[in-house]
Tab-separated table of C-alpha atoms in Angstrom:
chain	number	residue	atom	x	y	z
A	1	MET	CA	4.142	-64.197	-4.572
A	2	ARG	CA	4.286	-61.320	-7.051
A	3	LEU	CA	0.566	-60.560	-6.530
A	4	ARG	CA	1.052	-60.411	-2.764
A	5	THR	CA	3.923	-57.903	-3.162
A	6	THR	CA	1.863	-55.763	-5.541
A	7	VAL	CA	-1.122	-55.725	-3.177
A	8	ALA	CA	1.127	-54.873	-0.215
A	9	ALA	CA	2.693	-51.988	-2.153
A	10	ALA	CA	-0.725	-50.654	-3.163
A	11	VAL	CA	-2.019	-50.830	0.417
A	12	GLY	CA	1.134	-49.085	1.656
A	13	ALA	CA	0.761	-46.308	-0.916
A	14	LEU	CA	-2.898	-45.831	0.008
A	15	ALA	CA	-1.974	-45.591	3.690
A	16	LEU	CA	0.593	-42.897	2.887
A	17	VAL	CA	-1.904	-40.861	0.889
A	18	ILE	CA	-4.492	-41.055	3.649
A	19	THR	CA	-2.054	-39.977	6.371
A	20	LEU	CA	-0.562	-37.008	4.487
A	21	PRO	CA	-1.751	-33.703	5.952
A	22	ALA	CA	-4.255	-31.751	3.893
A	23	SER	CA	-3.301	-28.420	2.430
A	24	ALA	CA	-3.493	-25.622	4.970
A	25	GLY	CA	-5.293	-23.422	2.460
A	26	ALA	CA	-2.542	-20.834	2.337
A	27	ALA	CA	-0.592	-19.215	-0.426
A	28	GLU	CA	3.072	-19.837	0.268
A	29	GLY	CA	5.370	-16.829	0.214
A	30	ASP	CA	5.196	-13.116	0.927
A	31	PHE	CA	2.917	-10.336	-0.278
A	32	THR	CA	4.305	-6.855	0.391
A	33	TYR	CA	2.846	-3.374	0.023
A	34	GLN	CA	3.728	0.219	0.883
A	35	HIS	CA	1.645	2.610	2.973
A	36	VAL	CA	1.938	5.714	5.143
A	37	ASP	CA	1.476	5.479	8.928
A	38	GLU	CA	-0.394	7.954	11.181
A	39	ALA	CA	2.740	10.106	11.480
A	40	GLY	CA	3.044	10.380	7.690
A	41	ILE	CA	6.078	8.062	7.527
A	42	ALA	CA	6.346	5.626	4.612
A	43	GLN	CA	6.169	2.008	5.747
A	44	SER	CA	6.386	-1.423	4.140
A	45	SER	CA	4.196	-4.287	5.376
A	46	THR	CA	4.159	-7.979	4.550
A	47	LEU	CA	1.596	-10.766	4.617
A	48	VAL	CA	3.443	-14.078	5.143
A	49	ASP	CA	1.777	-17.244	3.816
A	50	PRO	CA	-1.656	-15.569	3.568
A	51	ARG	CA	-4.817	-17.689	3.602
A	52	SER	CA	-6.247	-18.580	0.203
A	53	ARG	CA	-9.771	-17.771	-0.978
A	54	GLU	CA	-10.338	-15.415	1.948
A	55	CYS	CA	-10.598	-11.647	1.595
A	56	ILE	CA	-7.884	-9.881	3.580
A	57	THR	CA	-8.414	-6.191	4.279
A	58	LEU	CA	-5.005	-4.619	4.821
A	59	PRO	CA	-5.144	-3.480	8.458
A	60	GLU	CA	-3.081	-0.322	8.043
A	61	VAL	CA	-5.412	1.094	5.379
A	62	GLN	CA	-8.817	-0.333	6.248
A	63	ASP	CA	-10.163	3.071	7.277
A	64	GLU	CA	-11.322	5.002	4.203
A	65	ARG	CA	-10.009	8.220	5.819
A	66	THR	CA	-6.415	6.972	5.454
A	67	ALA	CA	-4.465	6.904	2.228
A	68	PRO	CA	-4.623	3.491	0.512
A	69	ALA	CA	-1.616	1.200	0.187
A	70	HIS	CA	0.305	1.049	-3.069
A	71	SER	CA	3.134	-0.785	-4.878
A	72	PRO	CA	1.962	-4.351	-4.133
A	73	ARG	CA	4.378	-7.215	-4.820
A	74	ASN	CA	3.145	-10.788	-4.988
A	75	ASN	CA	5.885	-13.256	-4.127
A	76	THR	CA	3.448	-16.036	-3.243
A	77	ASP	CA	2.669	-19.141	-5.275
A	78	ALA	CA	-0.924	-17.959	-5.896
A	79	THR	CA	-2.501	-15.232	-7.991
A	80	ALA	CA	-3.270	-12.174	-5.856
A	81	THR	CA	-6.271	-10.060	-6.764
A	82	VAL	CA	-6.028	-6.631	-5.139
A	83	PHE	CA	-9.010	-4.321	-4.624
A	84	SER	CA	-9.315	-0.551	-4.314
A	85	GLY	CA	-11.755	-0.890	-1.413
A	86	ALA	CA	-11.870	-2.748	1.881
A	87	ASP	CA	-13.623	-6.148	2.009
A	88	CYS	CA	-12.560	-6.924	-1.588
A	89	GLU	CA	-14.842	-4.323	-3.103
A	90	GLY	CA	-14.252	-1.768	-5.820
A	91	LEU	CA	-11.895	-1.876	-8.751
A	92	HIS	CA	-9.593	-4.892	-8.879
A	93	PHE	CA	-6.362	-5.975	-10.510
A	94	SER	CA	-4.636	-9.386	-10.599
A	95	LEU	CA	-0.961	-9.922	-9.839
A	96	ARG	CA	0.649	-13.105	-11.147
A	97	PRO	CA	2.299	-15.516	-8.713
A	98	ASN	CA	6.050	-15.458	-7.989
A	99	GLY	CA	6.938	-11.864	-8.739
A	100	GLY	CA	3.846	-10.017	-9.907
A	101	LYS	CA	4.061	-6.341	-9.006
A	102	ALA	CA	2.501	-2.966	-9.655
A	103	SER	CA	3.630	0.620	-9.329
A	104	GLU	CA	2.684	3.171	-6.715
A	105	ARG	CA	-0.153	4.277	-8.997
A	106	LEU	CA	-2.140	1.152	-8.050
A	107	LYS	CA	-4.020	1.964	-4.823
A	108	VAL	CA	-5.202	-1.025	-2.752
A	109	ARG	CA	-7.044	-1.747	0.508
A	110	SER	CA	-7.691	-5.492	0.299
A	111	VAL	CA	-6.500	-8.685	-1.417
A	112	VAL	CA	-7.586	-12.267	-2.036
A	113	PHE	CA	-5.330	-15.145	-3.093
A	114	SER	CA	-6.473	-17.910	-5.453
């Protein structure tokens, strides 16, 4: 009787594991940064639950003729690596998960989350 209960519990646990949804491949939380719009007005933008392991060029500053973004804040659960150029090129800097931040001196155009 005890063996039957153990086998039933193991089969039930396996069924639960198989039916659980797979990770969506996203860093959970917000990543914010500051930039200047076309009118020269300071703006703040946010990436909410950004995809992991995928380069994200910040749309407001993707054009090299515009000023880059600055003051990134990583409030996601993943490490954010920011890049000075679009398409995750150029100099890079890593921001720790859950509160990593940098000053306005750090200029960024793209980011990837681990």
